[in-house]
Amino acid sequence: MTLIEELKQRGFIHQCTNEKALSDMLNSESIKFYIGFDCTAKSLHVGSLIQIMIMRLFQKYGHHPIVLIGKGTTKIGDPSGKDETRKILSSKDIDINASNLEKVFNKFLNFQSNNKAILSDNSLWLNKLNYINFLRDYGKHFTINKMLSFDSVKIRLEREQSLSFVEFNYMIFQAYDFFELNERNECILQIGGSDQWGNIVNGIELIRRSIGKESFGLTTPLLTNANGDKMGKTADGAIWLNEEFFSSYDYWQFWRNIDDRDVFRFLKLFTDLPLDEIKKIESDSKDDINLAKIILANHATTLLHGKDAASKAKKTAQDTFSGNIISENLPKISLLEKEFKQPVYIYDLIVKIGFSNSKSEARKLIRGHGVKLNQSVVKDELDELLLEDVSDNKAMISVGKKKHFIVEVNQ
RNA sequence: GGAGGGGUGCCCGAGUGGUUAAAGGGGACGGGCUGUAAACCCGUUAGCUAUGCUUACGUUGGUUCGAAUCCAACCCCCUCCA
């Protein structure tokens, strides 16, 4: 099977420029390609995972991924998919975010092999641009007429929301990134989400117009779940990929709880399992789709957090959902016995562990019968945790059906 | 610089002097049903030292017994003109 065939069967391709020529090239030589990641957030989230997985697959077929960290473009802010101006981040925050991103790429890509992945950063060239020279050399290749026709711009204008000149320039810089990578690293392909199509095509055209070379673009579908919602965001926030912001257990749970209709699509996108094996899983799990969800959760978690974390998460889930076993791996609060001289309010503990943002919220949860102490519903919002609730030094408090934590009491 | 329109809770959006912590919708969370699913039904959706108190309708000040609502100044956004 060729790379393009596998990409298609797994559902990675949304649009592609000159597919025939690209496909021939991918089959005959090892190429360099890039995907850009801005560092506007403290971590990547699941929404970027499809981009990471496609890089992984390309690398498996012998191609060189270039991970372009957008330290330069982050200073501007991509208007695509945003209906309001982004906050301007300080250089320090950008650096912190960038290093968090790098940690994740290290898990998915190989930075050592022959066709090793390369990390690049567009502030290398963007920071030293000279405005006049830049406009003369590259600005002439862009027409306002065309720029105005881009969705990212059109939507802002239609909604009568302001689009600053700074943001308006984003697409030019992204096009220029491609040009620079083409010059520096012979990068001939840019991949991105479907919302990046316009920006990618701009880069291809800039390369063609300024130096007459052909380059390629490929977009992945915008990842939505079966309800059509953008993937990766929940009320608590995004499904972060860095463990310090989103635990491996929660990550496992995220995949375990995926919509039925998404399971096999996601197995193809987010695991390394061969396609025929996925087909087999599909027929094996006809009677119990939850088996397939567990496989998905195991594999997706293994890729990001490792095998141990995945099996630990699985075990924790089995323990907590199947019975009364209190799993060791749940989040924990430690208290001393003498602290029980003062009332230990259950709502306070819920806030402490981070399952609720305020005491009021925690109390409302209790009022709505959403909180359990050792499997039985807490009836009064002012109920305290008492020493007699603690057996074997432990008590378990549950918020909803899925969030649990342990209170450990020591002498 | 001129003329006009606008800024309401997580988001959209109603409200033009009084039981308005603010209709309605969306989202999210909790409960029920289930399979840790979807759909559906119900509830919650500012904070706190909690049956009361404190914040809240761009900002600041004013009028009033009482303001998201009226007045003034300022800030920001949009449209048109220069």
mmCIF file of C-alpha atoms in Angstrom, chain A residues 18-393:
data_model
loop_
_atom_site.group_PDB
_atom_site.id
_atom_site.type_symbol
_atom_site.label_atom_id
_atom_site.label_comp_id
_atom_site.label_asym_id
_atom_site.label_seq_id
_atom_site.Cartn_x
_atom_site.Cartn_y
_atom_site.Cartn_z
ATOM 1 C CA ASN A 18 -1.867 18.075 -7.634
ATOM 2 C CA GLU A 19 -2.413 14.727 -6.005
ATOM 3 C CA LYS A 20 -0.953 12.721 -8.874
ATOM 4 C CA ALA A 21 2.384 14.496 -8.897
ATOM 5 C CA LEU A 22 2.604 14.465 -5.108
ATOM 6 C CA SER A 23 1.784 10.793 -4.956
ATOM 7 C CA ASP A 24 4.472 9.938 -7.516
ATOM 8 C CA MET A 25 7.029 11.892 -5.599
ATOM 9 C CA LEU A 26 6.085 10.343 -2.263
ATOM 10 C CA ASN A 27 6.511 6.898 -3.778
ATOM 11 C CA SER A 28 9.844 7.544 -5.384
ATOM 12 C CA GLU A 29 11.808 9.666 -2.962
ATOM 13 C CA SER A 30 12.080 10.807 0.613
ATOM 14 C CA ILE A 31 10.704 14.319 0.877
ATOM 15 C CA LYS A 32 10.627 17.006 3.519
ATOM 16 C CA PHE A 33 7.284 18.380 4.602
ATOM 17 C CA TYR A 34 6.122 20.642 7.362
ATOM 18 C CA ILE A 35 3.251 21.472 9.642
ATOM 19 C CA GLY A 36 3.147 24.685 11.611
ATOM 20 C CA PHE A 37 2.033 24.870 15.218
ATOM 21 C CA ASP A 38 1.439 28.125 16.973
ATOM 22 C CA CYS A 39 2.199 28.322 20.636
ATOM 23 C CA THR A 40 -0.775 30.329 21.792
ATOM 24 C CA ALA A 41 -1.686 27.802 24.473
ATOM 25 C CA LYS A 42 0.229 26.162 27.269
ATOM 26 C CA SER A 43 -0.092 22.796 25.584
ATOM 27 C CA LEU A 44 -1.315 21.152 22.421
ATOM 28 C CA HIS A 45 -4.722 19.580 22.680
ATOM 29 C CA VAL A 46 -6.468 16.722 20.952
ATOM 30 C CA GLY A 47 -7.460 19.011 18.121
ATOM 31 C CA SER A 48 -3.852 18.953 16.932
ATOM 32 C CA LEU A 49 -3.504 15.223 17.256
ATOM 33 C CA ILE A 50 -4.578 14.507 13.709
ATOM 34 C CA GLN A 51 -1.709 16.684 12.507
ATOM 35 C CA ILE A 52 0.730 14.853 14.725
ATOM 36 C CA MET A 53 -0.509 11.467 13.595
ATOM 37 C CA ILE A 54 -0.216 12.337 9.927
ATOM 38 C CA MET A 55 3.389 13.373 10.494
ATOM 39 C CA ARG A 56 4.009 10.097 12.219
ATOM 40 C CA LEU A 57 2.591 8.204 9.290
ATOM 41 C CA PHE A 58 4.679 10.154 6.789
ATOM 42 C CA GLN A 59 7.742 9.410 8.831
ATOM 43 C CA LYS A 60 6.880 5.739 8.882
ATOM 44 C CA TYR A 61 7.015 5.842 5.097
ATOM 45 C CA GLY A 62 10.465 7.380 5.170
ATOM 46 C CA HIS A 63 9.774 11.101 4.848
ATOM 47 C CA HIS A 64 11.228 13.928 6.922
ATOM 48 C CA PRO A 65 8.791 15.846 9.099
ATOM 49 C CA ILE A 66 9.607 19.432 9.908
ATOM 50 C CA VAL A 67 7.790 20.676 12.954
ATOM 51 C CA LEU A 68 7.568 24.406 12.616
ATOM 52 C CA ILE A 69 6.968 26.072 15.938
ATOM 53 C CA GLY A 70 5.379 29.443 15.305
ATOM 54 C CA LYS A 71 7.161 31.569 17.840
ATOM 55 C CA GLY A 72 7.132 34.378 15.307
ATOM 56 C CA THR A 73 3.585 34.023 14.028
ATOM 57 C CA THR A 74 2.247 33.552 17.540
ATOM 58 C CA LYS A 75 3.193 37.147 18.119
ATOM 59 C CA ILE A 76 0.611 38.055 15.514
ATOM 60 C CA GLY A 77 -2.229 35.599 15.921
ATOM 61 C CA ASP A 78 -3.947 33.594 13.228
ATOM 62 C CA PRO A 79 -7.423 34.926 12.558
ATOM 63 C CA SER A 80 -8.538 31.593 11.061
ATOM 64 C CA GLY A 81 -11.297 30.032 13.048
ATOM 65 C CA LYS A 82 -11.284 32.843 15.541
ATOM 66 C CA ASP A 83 -14.005 35.369 15.674
ATOM 67 C CA GLU A 84 -12.129 37.762 17.806
ATOM 68 C CA THR A 85 -8.694 39.173 18.200
ATOM 69 C CA ARG A 86 -6.313 36.954 20.049
ATOM 70 C CA LYS A 87 -4.558 38.096 23.107
ATOM 71 C CA ILE A 88 -1.021 39.167 22.557
ATOM 72 C CA LEU A 89 1.336 36.891 24.436
ATOM 73 C CA SER A 90 4.618 37.908 25.966
ATOM 74 C CA SER A 91 7.823 36.416 24.563
ATOM 75 C CA LYS A 92 8.359 34.614 27.830
ATOM 76 C CA ASP A 93 4.985 32.886 27.678
ATOM 77 C CA ILE A 94 5.608 31.972 24.072
ATOM 78 C CA ASP A 95 8.868 30.281 25.031
ATOM 79 C CA ILE A 96 7.247 28.309 27.825
ATOM 80 C CA ASN A 97 4.441 27.200 25.537
ATOM 81 C CA ALA A 98 6.887 26.232 22.827
ATOM 82 C CA SER A 99 8.878 23.997 25.139
ATOM 83 C CA ASN A 100 5.687 22.259 26.250
ATOM 84 C CA LEU A 101 4.860 21.596 22.616
ATOM 85 C CA GLU A 102 8.253 20.096 21.981
ATOM 86 C CA LYS A 103 7.775 17.567 24.746
ATOM 87 C CA VAL A 104 4.757 16.166 22.969
ATOM 88 C CA PHE A 105 6.409 15.946 19.578
ATOM 89 C CA ASN A 106 9.217 13.968 21.123
ATOM 90 C CA LYS A 107 6.743 11.253 21.972
ATOM 91 C CA PHE A 108 5.217 10.907 18.546
ATOM 92 C CA LEU A 109 8.086 11.563 16.200
ATOM 93 C CA ASN A 110 11.552 10.196 15.841
ATOM 94 C CA PHE A 111 14.223 12.866 16.065
ATOM 95 C CA GLN A 112 17.127 10.444 15.687
ATOM 96 C CA SER A 113 16.632 8.193 12.698
ATOM 97 C CA ASN A 114 17.868 8.679 9.143
ATOM 98 C CA ASN A 115 14.707 10.448 8.208
ATOM 99 C CA LYS A 116 14.642 12.247 11.505
ATOM 100 C CA ALA A 117 12.133 14.921 12.318
ATOM 101 C CA ILE A 118 13.428 18.468 12.512
ATOM 102 C CA LEU A 119 12.259 21.170 14.826
ATOM 103 C CA SER A 120 12.242 24.652 13.399
ATOM 104 C CA ASP A 121 10.970 28.005 14.529
ATOM 105 C CA ASN A 122 9.762 30.789 12.316
ATOM 106 C CA SER A 123 10.991 33.557 14.585
ATOM 107 C CA LEU A 124 14.379 32.658 13.088
ATOM 108 C CA TRP A 125 13.453 34.538 9.955
ATOM 109 C CA LEU A 126 10.388 36.554 10.904
ATOM 110 C CA ASN A 127 12.148 38.441 13.688
ATOM 111 C CA LYS A 128 14.697 39.950 11.401
ATOM 112 C CA LEU A 129 12.482 40.882 8.502
ATOM 113 C CA ASN A 130 12.943 44.344 7.165
ATOM 114 C CA TYR A 131 9.560 45.857 6.467
ATOM 115 C CA ILE A 132 10.405 47.781 3.300
ATOM 116 C CA ASN A 133 12.430 44.986 1.777
ATOM 117 C CA PHE A 134 9.817 42.439 2.671
ATOM 118 C CA LEU A 135 7.045 44.432 1.069
ATOM 119 C CA ARG A 136 9.112 44.977 -2.080
ATOM 120 C CA ASP A 137 10.187 41.382 -2.470
ATOM 121 C CA TYR A 138 7.164 39.461 -1.296
ATOM 122 C CA GLY A 139 4.298 41.875 -0.745
ATOM 123 C CA LYS A 140 4.004 42.382 -4.473
ATOM 124 C CA HIS A 141 2.879 38.774 -4.869
ATOM 125 C CA PHE A 142 -0.212 39.263 -2.762
ATOM 126 C CA THR A 143 -3.317 41.102 -3.851
ATOM 127 C CA ILE A 144 -5.749 42.564 -1.411
ATOM 128 C CA ASN A 145 -8.566 41.392 -3.668
ATOM 129 C CA LYS A 146 -7.584 37.835 -3.030
ATOM 130 C CA MET A 147 -6.791 38.255 0.614
ATOM 131 C CA LEU A 148 -10.253 39.656 1.203
ATOM 132 C CA SER A 149 -11.794 36.559 -0.309
ATOM 133 C CA PHE A 150 -10.345 34.280 2.364
ATOM 134 C CA ASP A 151 -12.811 32.794 4.788
ATOM 135 C CA SER A 152 -10.851 33.860 7.805
ATOM 136 C CA VAL A 153 -11.133 37.456 6.652
ATOM 137 C CA LYS A 154 -14.613 37.250 5.184
ATOM 138 C CA ILE A 155 -16.169 35.884 8.335
ATOM 139 C CA ARG A 156 -14.762 38.679 10.438
ATOM 140 C CA LEU A 157 -15.989 41.296 8.022
ATOM 141 C CA GLU A 158 -19.428 39.756 7.699
ATOM 142 C CA ARG A 159 -19.818 39.586 11.438
ATOM 143 C CA GLU A 160 -18.763 43.196 11.637
ATOM 144 C CA GLN A 161 -15.943 42.330 13.952
ATOM 145 C CA SER A 162 -12.679 44.101 13.779
ATOM 146 C CA LEU A 163 -9.769 42.491 12.042
ATOM 147 C CA SER A 164 -6.572 44.303 12.730
ATOM 148 C CA PHE A 165 -3.928 44.868 10.104
ATOM 149 C CA VAL A 166 -1.586 42.741 12.160
ATOM 150 C CA GLU A 167 -3.818 39.718 11.910
ATOM 151 C CA PHE A 168 -4.563 40.458 8.286
ATOM 152 C CA ASN A 169 -0.864 39.939 7.664
ATOM 153 C CA TYR A 170 -0.832 36.505 9.193
ATOM 154 C CA MET A 171 -1.476 34.727 5.928
ATOM 155 C CA ILE A 172 1.429 36.479 4.298
ATOM 156 C CA PHE A 173 3.772 35.358 7.001
ATOM 157 C CA GLN A 174 2.544 31.801 6.805
ATOM 158 C CA ALA A 175 3.097 31.834 3.066
ATOM 159 C CA TYR A 176 6.543 33.221 3.681
ATOM 160 C CA ASP A 177 7.270 30.448 6.209
ATOM 161 C CA PHE A 178 6.717 27.886 3.505
ATOM 162 C CA PHE A 179 8.977 29.845 1.186
ATOM 163 C CA GLU A 180 11.745 29.989 3.799
ATOM 164 C CA LEU A 181 11.507 26.294 4.589
ATOM 165 C CA ASN A 182 11.593 25.562 0.903
ATOM 166 C CA GLU A 183 14.771 27.583 0.517
ATOM 167 C CA ARG A 184 16.468 26.417 3.703
ATOM 168 C CA ASN A 185 15.393 22.786 3.967
ATOM 169 C CA GLU A 186 14.016 21.911 0.548
ATOM 170 C CA CYS A 187 10.639 21.455 2.109
ATOM 171 C CA ILE A 188 8.123 20.861 -0.670
ATOM 172 C CA LEU A 189 4.921 20.030 1.123
ATOM 173 C CA GLN A 190 2.845 21.787 3.726
ATOM 174 C CA ILE A 191 0.156 19.983 5.637
ATOM 175 C CA GLY A 192 -2.489 21.598 7.805
ATOM 176 C CA GLY A 193 -6.090 21.477 8.949
ATOM 177 C CA SER A 194 -8.760 22.223 6.390
ATOM 178 C CA ASP A 195 -9.034 25.769 7.685
ATOM 179 C CA GLN A 196 -5.435 26.292 6.589
ATOM 180 C CA TRP A 197 -6.129 25.605 2.917
ATOM 181 C CA GLY A 198 -6.011 29.226 1.872
ATOM 182 C CA ASN A 199 -2.832 29.921 3.788
ATOM 183 C CA ILE A 200 -1.164 26.854 2.335
ATOM 184 C CA VAL A 201 -2.117 27.695 -1.231
ATOM 185 C CA ASN A 202 -0.748 31.182 -0.693
ATOM 186 C CA GLY A 203 2.598 29.672 0.200
ATOM 187 C CA ILE A 204 2.624 27.432 -2.845
ATOM 188 C CA GLU A 205 1.903 30.426 -5.051
ATOM 189 C CA LEU A 206 4.538 32.550 -3.413
ATOM 190 C CA ILE A 207 7.132 29.866 -4.070
ATOM 191 C CA ARG A 208 6.034 29.504 -7.661
ATOM 192 C CA ARG A 209 5.974 33.214 -8.362
ATOM 193 C CA SER A 210 9.197 34.130 -6.683
ATOM 194 C CA ILE A 211 11.425 31.214 -7.637
ATOM 195 C CA GLY A 212 9.322 29.214 -10.062
ATOM 196 C CA LYS A 213 9.375 25.966 -8.134
ATOM 197 C CA GLU A 214 6.475 23.598 -7.605
ATOM 198 C CA SER A 215 5.397 22.690 -4.118
ATOM 199 C CA PHE A 216 2.414 20.920 -2.628
ATOM 200 C CA GLY A 217 -0.293 21.311 -0.055
ATOM 201 C CA LEU A 218 -2.459 18.814 1.756
ATOM 202 C CA THR A 219 -5.143 19.388 4.349
ATOM 203 C CA THR A 220 -6.639 17.083 6.935
ATOM 204 C CA PRO A 221 -10.343 17.176 7.721
ATOM 205 C CA LEU A 222 -11.399 19.361 10.587
ATOM 206 C CA LEU A 223 -11.869 16.946 13.387
ATOM 207 C CA THR A 224 -15.385 16.941 14.729
ATOM 208 C CA ASN A 225 -17.187 14.341 16.740
ATOM 209 C CA ALA A 226 -20.383 12.707 15.570
ATOM 210 C CA ASN A 227 -22.410 15.630 16.871
ATOM 211 C CA GLY A 228 -20.491 17.979 14.656
ATOM 212 C CA ASP A 229 -18.756 19.687 17.519
ATOM 213 C CA LYS A 230 -15.158 20.624 17.270
ATOM 214 C CA MET A 231 -13.152 18.002 19.043
ATOM 215 C CA GLY A 232 -11.015 18.517 22.055
ATOM 216 C CA LYS A 233 -12.891 21.016 24.123
ATOM 217 C CA THR A 234 -14.933 20.295 27.182
ATOM 218 C CA ALA A 235 -16.337 22.562 29.828
ATOM 219 C CA ASP A 236 -13.325 22.078 32.019
ATOM 220 C CA GLY A 237 -11.185 23.075 29.114
ATOM 221 C CA ALA A 238 -9.336 21.328 26.399
ATOM 222 C CA ILE A 239 -8.091 17.779 26.291
ATOM 223 C CA TRP A 240 -4.465 18.757 26.761
ATOM 224 C CA LEU A 241 -1.707 16.507 25.604
ATOM 225 C CA ASN A 242 0.817 17.507 28.245
ATOM 226 C CA GLU A 243 0.346 15.308 31.262
ATOM 227 C CA GLU A 244 0.821 18.128 33.747
ATOM 228 C CA PHE A 245 -2.415 19.696 32.495
ATOM 229 C CA PHE A 246 -4.434 16.584 31.792
ATOM 230 C CA SER A 247 -3.718 13.285 33.514
ATOM 231 C CA SER A 248 -3.145 10.061 31.639
ATOM 232 C CA TYR A 249 -6.158 8.589 33.389
ATOM 233 C CA ASP A 250 -8.386 11.392 32.154
ATOM 234 C CA TYR A 251 -6.885 10.992 28.721
ATOM 235 C CA TRP A 252 -7.725 7.313 28.729
ATOM 236 C CA GLN A 253 -11.234 8.158 29.868
ATOM 237 C CA PHE A 254 -11.613 10.682 27.079
ATOM 238 C CA TRP A 255 -11.090 7.981 24.472
ATOM 239 C CA ARG A 256 -13.108 5.441 26.400
ATOM 240 C CA ASN A 257 -16.091 7.794 26.336
ATOM 241 C CA ILE A 258 -15.999 8.588 22.666
ATOM 242 C CA ASP A 259 -19.298 8.513 20.759
ATOM 243 C CA ASP A 260 -20.180 5.081 19.298
ATOM 244 C CA ARG A 261 -20.202 6.462 15.793
ATOM 245 C CA ASP A 262 -16.662 7.779 16.083
ATOM 246 C CA VAL A 263 -14.883 4.675 17.349
ATOM 247 C CA PHE A 264 -13.648 3.131 14.125
ATOM 248 C CA ARG A 265 -12.933 6.428 12.446
ATOM 249 C CA PHE A 266 -10.764 7.321 15.417
ATOM 250 C CA LEU A 267 -9.046 3.947 15.553
ATOM 251 C CA LYS A 268 -7.860 4.622 12.014
ATOM 252 C CA LEU A 269 -6.717 8.137 12.770
ATOM 253 C CA PHE A 270 -5.301 7.900 16.243
ATOM 254 C CA THR A 271 -3.690 4.488 16.520
ATOM 255 C CA ASP A 272 -0.941 2.707 14.644
ATOM 256 C CA LEU A 273 -3.029 -0.435 14.329
ATOM 257 C CA PRO A 274 -2.967 -1.854 10.804
ATOM 258 C CA LEU A 275 -6.138 -1.338 8.840
ATOM 259 C CA ASP A 276 -7.011 -4.990 8.572
ATOM 260 C CA GLU A 277 -6.662 -5.359 12.304
ATOM 261 C CA ILE A 278 -9.055 -2.483 12.810
ATOM 262 C CA LYS A 279 -11.479 -4.220 10.495
ATOM 263 C CA LYS A 280 -11.215 -7.308 12.643
ATOM 264 C CA ILE A 281 -11.861 -5.285 15.795
ATOM 265 C CA GLU A 282 -14.920 -3.890 14.092
ATOM 266 C CA SER A 283 -16.402 -7.301 13.443
ATOM 267 C CA ASP A 284 -15.301 -8.668 16.826
ATOM 268 C CA SER A 285 -17.008 -5.886 18.716
ATOM 269 C CA LYS A 286 -20.357 -5.995 16.937
ATOM 270 C CA ASP A 287 -22.080 -7.126 20.103
ATOM 271 C CA ASP A 288 -20.136 -4.974 22.462
ATOM 272 C CA ILE A 289 -18.791 -1.776 21.048
ATOM 273 C CA ASN A 290 -17.221 -0.958 24.394
ATOM 274 C CA LEU A 291 -14.494 -3.493 23.634
ATOM 275 C CA ALA A 292 -13.453 -1.354 20.690
ATOM 276 C CA LYS A 293 -13.529 1.765 22.822
ATOM 277 C CA ILE A 294 -11.184 0.176 25.318
ATOM 278 C CA ILE A 295 -8.792 -0.788 22.549
ATOM 279 C CA LEU A 296 -8.901 2.772 21.262
ATOM 280 C CA ALA A 297 -8.260 4.159 24.738
ATOM 281 C CA ASN A 298 -5.373 1.780 25.335
ATOM 282 C CA HIS A 299 -3.630 2.526 22.085
ATOM 283 C CA ALA A 300 -4.174 6.265 22.081
ATOM 284 C CA THR A 301 -2.962 6.542 25.667
ATOM 285 C CA THR A 302 0.036 4.320 24.996
ATOM 286 C CA LEU A 303 1.133 6.562 22.147
ATOM 287 C CA LEU A 304 1.106 9.661 24.288
ATOM 288 C CA HIS A 305 1.836 8.503 27.825
ATOM 289 C CA GLY A 306 3.355 5.081 27.360
ATOM 290 C CA LYS A 307 2.262 1.528 27.939
ATOM 291 C CA ASP A 308 2.449 1.641 31.712
ATOM 292 C CA ALA A 309 0.289 4.697 32.021
ATOM 293 C CA ALA A 310 -2.257 3.158 29.674
ATOM 294 C CA SER A 311 -2.591 -0.117 31.516
ATOM 295 C CA LYS A 312 -2.660 1.682 34.820
ATOM 296 C CA ALA A 313 -5.483 3.883 33.552
ATOM 297 C CA LYS A 314 -7.335 0.845 32.307
ATOM 298 C CA LYS A 315 -7.015 -0.879 35.647
ATOM 299 C CA THR A 316 -8.116 2.213 37.544
ATOM 300 C CA ALA A 317 -11.157 2.430 35.307
ATOM 301 C CA GLN A 318 -12.050 -1.215 35.783
ATOM 302 C CA ASP A 319 -11.700 -0.958 39.543
ATOM 303 C CA THR A 320 -13.751 2.157 39.914
ATOM 304 C CA PHE A 321 -16.502 1.337 37.460
ATOM 305 C CA SER A 322 -16.951 -2.312 38.196
ATOM 306 C CA GLY A 323 -17.317 -2.346 41.921
ATOM 307 C CA ASN A 324 -16.321 -1.148 45.303
ATOM 308 C CA ILE A 325 -12.613 -1.459 44.936
ATOM 309 C CA ILE A 326 -10.903 1.784 45.674
ATOM 310 C CA SER A 327 -8.166 2.111 43.144
ATOM 311 C CA GLU A 328 -4.743 3.331 44.179
ATOM 312 C CA ASN A 329 -4.424 5.402 41.051
ATOM 313 C CA LEU A 330 -7.208 7.867 41.680
ATOM 314 C CA PRO A 331 -6.353 11.412 42.667
ATOM 315 C CA LYS A 332 -5.770 11.708 46.358
ATOM 316 C CA ILE A 333 -6.034 14.206 49.199
ATOM 317 C CA SER A 334 -4.137 13.507 52.385
ATOM 318 C CA LEU A 335 -5.470 14.683 55.737
ATOM 319 C CA LEU A 336 -4.205 14.290 59.262
ATOM 320 C CA GLU A 337 -6.430 12.821 61.913
ATOM 321 C CA LYS A 338 -6.205 15.951 64.017
ATOM 322 C CA GLU A 339 -7.710 18.019 61.208
ATOM 323 C CA PHE A 340 -11.002 16.343 62.010
ATOM 324 C CA LYS A 341 -11.278 18.423 65.173
ATOM 325 C CA GLN A 342 -12.589 21.053 62.827
ATOM 326 C CA PRO A 343 -15.458 20.105 60.531
ATOM 327 C CA VAL A 344 -14.157 18.678 57.260
ATOM 328 C CA TYR A 345 -16.790 19.717 54.743
ATOM 329 C CA ILE A 346 -17.216 17.501 51.742
ATOM 330 C CA TYR A 347 -17.771 20.487 49.480
ATOM 331 C CA ASP A 348 -14.417 21.859 50.569
ATOM 332 C CA LEU A 349 -12.672 18.658 49.567
ATOM 333 C CA ILE A 350 -14.286 18.741 46.135
ATOM 334 C CA VAL A 351 -12.897 22.205 45.564
ATOM 335 C CA LYS A 352 -9.488 21.187 46.855
ATOM 336 C CA ILE A 353 -9.152 18.303 44.443
ATOM 337 C CA GLY A 354 -10.177 20.592 41.608
ATOM 338 C CA PHE A 355 -13.434 18.945 40.574
ATOM 339 C CA SER A 356 -15.252 22.168 41.217
ATOM 340 C CA ASN A 357 -14.222 25.764 40.779
ATOM 341 C CA SER A 358 -15.958 27.217 43.798
ATOM 342 C CA LYS A 359 -17.555 26.193 47.030
ATOM 343 C CA SER A 360 -20.911 27.388 45.770
ATOM 344 C CA GLU A 361 -20.614 25.158 42.757
ATOM 345 C CA ALA A 362 -19.653 22.175 44.884
ATOM 346 C CA ARG A 363 -22.574 22.795 47.205
ATOM 347 C CA LYS A 364 -24.961 23.028 44.286
ATOM 348 C CA LEU A 365 -23.631 19.705 43.035
ATOM 349 C CA ILE A 366 -24.409 18.122 46.368
ATOM 350 C CA ARG A 367 -27.858 19.680 46.354
ATOM 351 C CA GLY A 368 -28.460 18.073 42.957
ATOM 352 C CA HIS A 369 -27.478 14.634 44.329
ATOM 353 C CA GLY A 370 -24.365 14.586 42.241
ATOM 354 C CA VAL A 371 -21.917 13.702 44.977
ATOM 355 C CA LYS A 372 -21.324 10.369 46.638
ATOM 356 C CA LEU A 373 -19.341 9.417 49.707
ATOM 357 C CA ASN A 374 -18.272 5.763 49.621
ATOM 358 C CA GLN A 375 -20.889 5.035 46.944
ATOM 359 C CA SER A 376 -23.845 6.540 48.778
ATOM 360 C CA VAL A 377 -25.374 9.882 47.923
ATOM 361 C CA VAL A 378 -24.478 12.830 50.108
ATOM 362 C CA LYS A 379 -27.795 14.302 51.136
ATOM 363 C CA ASP A 380 -26.962 17.645 52.652
ATOM 364 C CA GLU A 381 -24.652 20.218 51.191
ATOM 365 C CA LEU A 382 -23.258 20.904 54.656
ATOM 366 C CA ASP A 383 -22.418 17.266 55.334
ATOM 367 C CA GLU A 384 -18.968 16.696 56.737
ATOM 368 C CA LEU A 385 -16.544 13.894 56.223
ATOM 369 C CA LEU A 386 -16.369 12.074 59.549
ATOM 370 C CA LEU A 387 -13.709 9.760 60.850
ATOM 371 C CA GLU A 388 -16.192 6.884 60.867
ATOM 372 C CA ASP A 389 -16.575 7.273 57.095
ATOM 373 C CA VAL A 390 -12.945 6.399 56.757
ATOM 374 C CA SER A 391 -12.068 2.743 56.667
ATOM 375 C CA ASP A 392 -8.589 1.426 56.139
ATOM 376 C CA ASN A 393 -7.395 5.060 56.155
#
